[in-house]
Amino acid sequence: METLRPAPALQIYAQGLLTQLVNPKVAVFFTALFPPFLDASRPLAPQVAALGVVYMGVAMCVDTAYVLTASARARRLLRSRAAQRTANRIAAGSYVGLGVAVAASATRSV
């Protein structure tokens, strides 16, 4: 049996960057959020760059909090049989619910 090794940090970073660059939600977010904060009488590039830096700073703080919280919860989850069983049941229930939703939507559109 082959042992799994963690991916290199640079590969994980590159994958995350690529995901964000091709994510249309990011473009829609910036298009909707930035215009009210821009002054048309001043050069736009420095304003957009400043807003981008602020956004990245906030996003990094929030994402770091998510990662640290998920990491702490995962350790506890991996140690507890009852928690694993509950998580499996929740996952199974969500898959069943999604399947029912897809089946119901498919019958309506036919």
JSON list of C-alpha atoms in Angstrom, two decimals:
[
{"chain": "A", "resi": 1, "resn": "MET", "atom": "CA", "xyz": [0.00, 0.00, 0.00]},
{"chain": "A", "resi": 2, "resn": "GLU", "atom": "CA", "xyz": [1.36, 3.39, -1.00]},
{"chain": "A", "resi": 3, "resn": "THR", "atom": "CA", "xyz": [1.70, 6.09, 1.64]},
{"chain": "A", "resi": 4, "resn": "LEU", "atom": "CA", "xyz": [0.29, 9.49, 0.83]},
{"chain": "A", "resi": 5, "resn": "ARG", "atom": "CA", "xyz": [2.58, 12.50, 1.01]},
{"chain": "A", "resi": 6, "resn": "PRO", "atom": "CA", "xyz": [1.39, 16.08, 1.38]},
{"chain": "A", "resi": 7, "resn": "ALA", "atom": "CA", "xyz": [1.62, 18.20, -1.76]},
{"chain": "A", "resi": 8, "resn": "PRO", "atom": "CA", "xyz": [4.37, 20.83, -1.86]},
{"chain": "A", "resi": 9, "resn": "ALA", "atom": "CA", "xyz": [3.27, 24.24, -0.55]},
{"chain": "A", "resi": 10, "resn": "LEU", "atom": "CA", "xyz": [4.11, 25.94, -3.86]},
{"chain": "A", "resi": 11, "resn": "GLN", "atom": "CA", "xyz": [1.87, 23.51, -5.76]},
{"chain": "A", "resi": 12, "resn": "ILE", "atom": "CA", "xyz": [-1.01, 24.14, -3.34]},
{"chain": "A", "resi": 13, "resn": "TYR", "atom": "CA", "xyz": [-0.50, 27.91, -3.64]},
{"chain": "A", "resi": 14, "resn": "ALA", "atom": "CA", "xyz": [-0.41, 27.76, -7.45]},
{"chain": "A", "resi": 15, "resn": "GLN", "atom": "CA", "xyz": [-3.57, 25.67, -7.54]},
{"chain": "A", "resi": 16, "resn": "GLY", "atom": "CA", "xyz": [-5.39, 28.13, -5.26]},
{"chain": "A", "resi": 17, "resn": "LEU", "atom": "CA", "xyz": [-4.20, 31.10, -7.30]},
{"chain": "A", "resi": 18, "resn": "LEU", "atom": "CA", "xyz": [-5.33, 29.52, -10.56]},
{"chain": "A", "resi": 19, "resn": "THR", "atom": "CA", "xyz": [-8.70, 28.65, -9.03]},
{"chain": "A", "resi": 20, "resn": "GLN", "atom": "CA", "xyz": [-9.26, 32.26, -7.99]},
{"chain": "A", "resi": 21, "resn": "LEU", "atom": "CA", "xyz": [-8.11, 33.67, -11.33]},
{"chain": "A", "resi": 22, "resn": "VAL", "atom": "CA", "xyz": [-10.58, 31.57, -13.34]},
{"chain": "A", "resi": 23, "resn": "ASN", "atom": "CA", "xyz": [-13.43, 31.91, -10.82]},
{"chain": "A", "resi": 24, "resn": "PRO", "atom": "CA", "xyz": [-16.14, 34.14, -12.36]},
{"chain": "A", "resi": 25, "resn": "LYS", "atom": "CA", "xyz": [-17.55, 34.94, -8.91]},
{"chain": "A", "resi": 26, "resn": "VAL", "atom": "CA", "xyz": [-14.37, 36.86, -8.09]},
{"chain": "A", "resi": 27, "resn": "ALA", "atom": "CA", "xyz": [-14.75, 39.07, -11.19]},
{"chain": "A", "resi": 28, "resn": "VAL", "atom": "CA", "xyz": [-18.42, 39.71, -10.42]},
{"chain": "A", "resi": 29, "resn": "PHE", "atom": "CA", "xyz": [-17.55, 40.53, -6.81]},
{"chain": "A", "resi": 30, "resn": "PHE", "atom": "CA", "xyz": [-14.91, 43.09, -7.78]},
{"chain": "A", "resi": 31, "resn": "THR", "atom": "CA", "xyz": [-17.08, 44.59, -10.52]},
{"chain": "A", "resi": 32, "resn": "ALA", "atom": "CA", "xyz": [-19.94, 45.07, -8.07]},
{"chain": "A", "resi": 33, "resn": "LEU", "atom": "CA", "xyz": [-17.92, 46.13, -5.03]},
{"chain": "A", "resi": 34, "resn": "PHE", "atom": "CA", "xyz": [-15.15, 48.41, -6.28]},
{"chain": "A", "resi": 35, "resn": "PRO", "atom": "CA", "xyz": [-16.91, 51.19, -8.29]},
{"chain": "A", "resi": 36, "resn": "PRO", "atom": "CA", "xyz": [-18.48, 52.97, -5.29]},
{"chain": "A", "resi": 37, "resn": "PHE", "atom": "CA", "xyz": [-15.01, 53.29, -3.73]},
{"chain": "A", "resi": 38, "resn": "LEU", "atom": "CA", "xyz": [-13.28, 54.70, -6.81]},
{"chain": "A", "resi": 39, "resn": "ASP", "atom": "CA", "xyz": [-12.84, 58.41, -7.54]},
{"chain": "A", "resi": 40, "resn": "ALA", "atom": "CA", "xyz": [-13.09, 58.98, -11.31]},
{"chain": "A", "resi": 41, "resn": "SER", "atom": "CA", "xyz": [-11.16, 62.26, -11.07]},
{"chain": "A", "resi": 42, "resn": "ARG", "atom": "CA", "xyz": [-8.02, 60.45, -9.88]},
{"chain": "A", "resi": 43, "resn": "PRO", "atom": "CA", "xyz": [-5.92, 57.74, -11.57]},
{"chain": "A", "resi": 44, "resn": "LEU", "atom": "CA", "xyz": [-7.79, 54.43, -11.29]},
{"chain": "A", "resi": 45, "resn": "ALA", "atom": "CA", "xyz": [-4.88, 51.97, -11.26]},
{"chain": "A", "resi": 46, "resn": "PRO", "atom": "CA", "xyz": [-3.48, 53.01, -7.84]},
{"chain": "A", "resi": 47, "resn": "GLN", "atom": "CA", "xyz": [-6.98, 53.02, -6.34]},
{"chain": "A", "resi": 48, "resn": "VAL", "atom": "CA", "xyz": [-7.75, 49.55, -7.67]},
{"chain": "A", "resi": 49, "resn": "ALA", "atom": "CA", "xyz": [-4.35, 48.31, -6.47]},
{"chain": "A", "resi": 50, "resn": "ALA", "atom": "CA", "xyz": [-4.95, 49.72, -2.97]},
{"chain": "A", "resi": 51, "resn": "LEU", "atom": "CA", "xyz": [-8.41, 48.17, -2.77]},
{"chain": "A", "resi": 52, "resn": "GLY", "atom": "CA", "xyz": [-6.98, 44.87, -4.02]},
{"chain": "A", "resi": 53, "resn": "VAL", "atom": "CA", "xyz": [-4.31, 44.89, -1.32]},
{"chain": "A", "resi": 54, "resn": "VAL", "atom": "CA", "xyz": [-6.91, 45.61, 1.36]},
{"chain": "A", "resi": 55, "resn": "TYR", "atom": "CA", "xyz": [-9.14, 42.84, 0.00]},
{"chain": "A", "resi": 56, "resn": "MET", "atom": "CA", "xyz": [-6.27, 40.35, -0.02]},
{"chain": "A", "resi": 57, "resn": "GLY", "atom": "CA", "xyz": [-5.32, 41.26, 3.54]},
{"chain": "A", "resi": 58, "resn": "VAL", "atom": "CA", "xyz": [-8.85, 40.77, 4.82]},
{"chain": "A", "resi": 59, "resn": "ALA", "atom": "CA", "xyz": [-9.28, 37.56, 2.80]},
{"chain": "A", "resi": 60, "resn": "MET", "atom": "CA", "xyz": [-6.01, 36.15, 4.16]},
{"chain": "A", "resi": 61, "resn": "CYS", "atom": "CA", "xyz": [-7.07, 36.85, 7.75]},
{"chain": "A", "resi": 62, "resn": "VAL", "atom": "CA", "xyz": [-10.50, 35.28, 7.25]},
{"chain": "A", "resi": 63, "resn": "ASP", "atom": "CA", "xyz": [-9.14, 32.28, 5.33]},
{"chain": "A", "resi": 64, "resn": "THR", "atom": "CA", "xyz": [-6.44, 31.71, 7.97]},
{"chain": "A", "resi": 65, "resn": "ALA", "atom": "CA", "xyz": [-9.12, 31.68, 10.65]},
{"chain": "A", "resi": 66, "resn": "TYR", "atom": "CA", "xyz": [-11.09, 29.12, 8.61]},
{"chain": "A", "resi": 67, "resn": "VAL", "atom": "CA", "xyz": [-8.03, 26.90, 8.20]},
{"chain": "A", "resi": 68, "resn": "LEU", "atom": "CA", "xyz": [-7.05, 27.03, 11.86]},
{"chain": "A", "resi": 69, "resn": "THR", "atom": "CA", "xyz": [-10.62, 26.33, 12.99]},
{"chain": "A", "resi": 70, "resn": "ALA", "atom": "CA", "xyz": [-11.05, 23.48, 10.52]},
{"chain": "A", "resi": 71, "resn": "SER", "atom": "CA", "xyz": [-7.70, 22.00, 11.55]},
{"chain": "A", "resi": 72, "resn": "ALA", "atom": "CA", "xyz": [-8.64, 22.03, 15.24]},
{"chain": "A", "resi": 73, "resn": "ARG", "atom": "CA", "xyz": [-12.06, 20.53, 14.51]},
{"chain": "A", "resi": 74, "resn": "ALA", "atom": "CA", "xyz": [-10.61, 17.89, 12.19]},
{"chain": "A", "resi": 75, "resn": "ARG", "atom": "CA", "xyz": [-8.23, 16.62, 14.87]},
{"chain": "A", "resi": 76, "resn": "ARG", "atom": "CA", "xyz": [-11.12, 16.21, 17.28]},
{"chain": "A", "resi": 77, "resn": "LEU", "atom": "CA", "xyz": [-13.31, 14.62, 14.60]},
{"chain": "A", "resi": 78, "resn": "LEU", "atom": "CA", "xyz": [-10.64, 12.11, 13.63]},
{"chain": "A", "resi": 79, "resn": "ARG", "atom": "CA", "xyz": [-10.28, 10.96, 17.26]},
{"chain": "A", "resi": 80, "resn": "SER", "atom": "CA", "xyz": [-14.00, 10.49, 17.99]},
{"chain": "A", "resi": 81, "resn": "ARG", "atom": "CA", "xyz": [-15.92, 7.52, 16.58]},
{"chain": "A", "resi": 82, "resn": "ALA", "atom": "CA", "xyz": [-19.25, 9.15, 17.44]},
{"chain": "A", "resi": 83, "resn": "ALA", "atom": "CA", "xyz": [-18.28, 12.36, 15.66]},
{"chain": "A", "resi": 84, "resn": "GLN", "atom": "CA", "xyz": [-17.17, 10.40, 12.59]},
{"chain": "A", "resi": 85, "resn": "ARG", "atom": "CA", "xyz": [-20.47, 8.52, 12.55]},
{"chain": "A", "resi": 86, "resn": "THR", "atom": "CA", "xyz": [-22.43, 11.76, 12.85]},
{"chain": "A", "resi": 87, "resn": "ALA", "atom": "CA", "xyz": [-20.38, 13.39, 10.07]},
{"chain": "A", "resi": 88, "resn": "ASN", "atom": "CA", "xyz": [-20.93, 10.35, 7.84]},
{"chain": "A", "resi": 89, "resn": "ARG", "atom": "CA", "xyz": [-24.67, 10.48, 8.46]},
{"chain": "A", "resi": 90, "resn": "ILE", "atom": "CA", "xyz": [-24.81, 14.18, 7.70]},
{"chain": "A", "resi": 91, "resn": "ALA", "atom": "CA", "xyz": [-22.84, 13.65, 4.48]},
{"chain": "A", "resi": 92, "resn": "ALA", "atom": "CA", "xyz": [-25.06, 10.74, 3.46]},
{"chain": "A", "resi": 93, "resn": "GLY", "atom": "CA", "xyz": [-28.19, 12.77, 4.23]},
{"chain": "A", "resi": 94, "resn": "SER", "atom": "CA", "xyz": [-26.95, 15.69, 2.15]},
{"chain": "A", "resi": 95, "resn": "TYR", "atom": "CA", "xyz": [-26.20, 13.37, -0.79]},
{"chain": "A", "resi": 96, "resn": "VAL", "atom": "CA", "xyz": [-29.66, 11.83, -0.53]},
{"chain": "A", "resi": 97, "resn": "GLY", "atom": "CA", "xyz": [-31.19, 15.31, -0.34]},
{"chain": "A", "resi": 98, "resn": "LEU", "atom": "CA", "xyz": [-29.24, 16.46, -3.40]},
{"chain": "A", "resi": 99, "resn": "GLY", "atom": "CA", "xyz": [-30.29, 13.32, -5.27]},
{"chain": "A", "resi": 100, "resn": "VAL", "atom": "CA", "xyz": [-33.94, 13.91, -4.44]},
{"chain": "A", "resi": 101, "resn": "ALA", "atom": "CA", "xyz": [-33.63, 17.55, -5.51]},
{"chain": "A", "resi": 102, "resn": "VAL", "atom": "CA", "xyz": [-32.07, 16.55, -8.84]},
{"chain": "A", "resi": 103, "resn": "ALA", "atom": "CA", "xyz": [-34.71, 13.87, -9.40]},
{"chain": "A", "resi": 104, "resn": "ALA", "atom": "CA", "xyz": [-37.50, 16.33, -8.58]},
{"chain": "A", "resi": 105, "resn": "SER", "atom": "CA", "xyz": [-36.10, 19.02, -10.87]},
{"chain": "A", "resi": 106, "resn": "ALA", "atom": "CA", "xyz": [-35.60, 16.52, -13.70]},
{"chain": "A", "resi": 107, "resn": "THR", "atom": "CA", "xyz": [-39.24, 15.38, -13.54]},
{"chain": "A", "resi": 108, "resn": "ARG", "atom": "CA", "xyz": [-40.53, 18.98, -13.61]},
{"chain": "A", "resi": 109, "resn": "SER", "atom": "CA", "xyz": [-38.54, 19.95, -16.69]},
{"chain": "A", "resi": 110, "resn": "VAL", "atom": "CA", "xyz": [-39.57, 16.91, -18.75]}
]
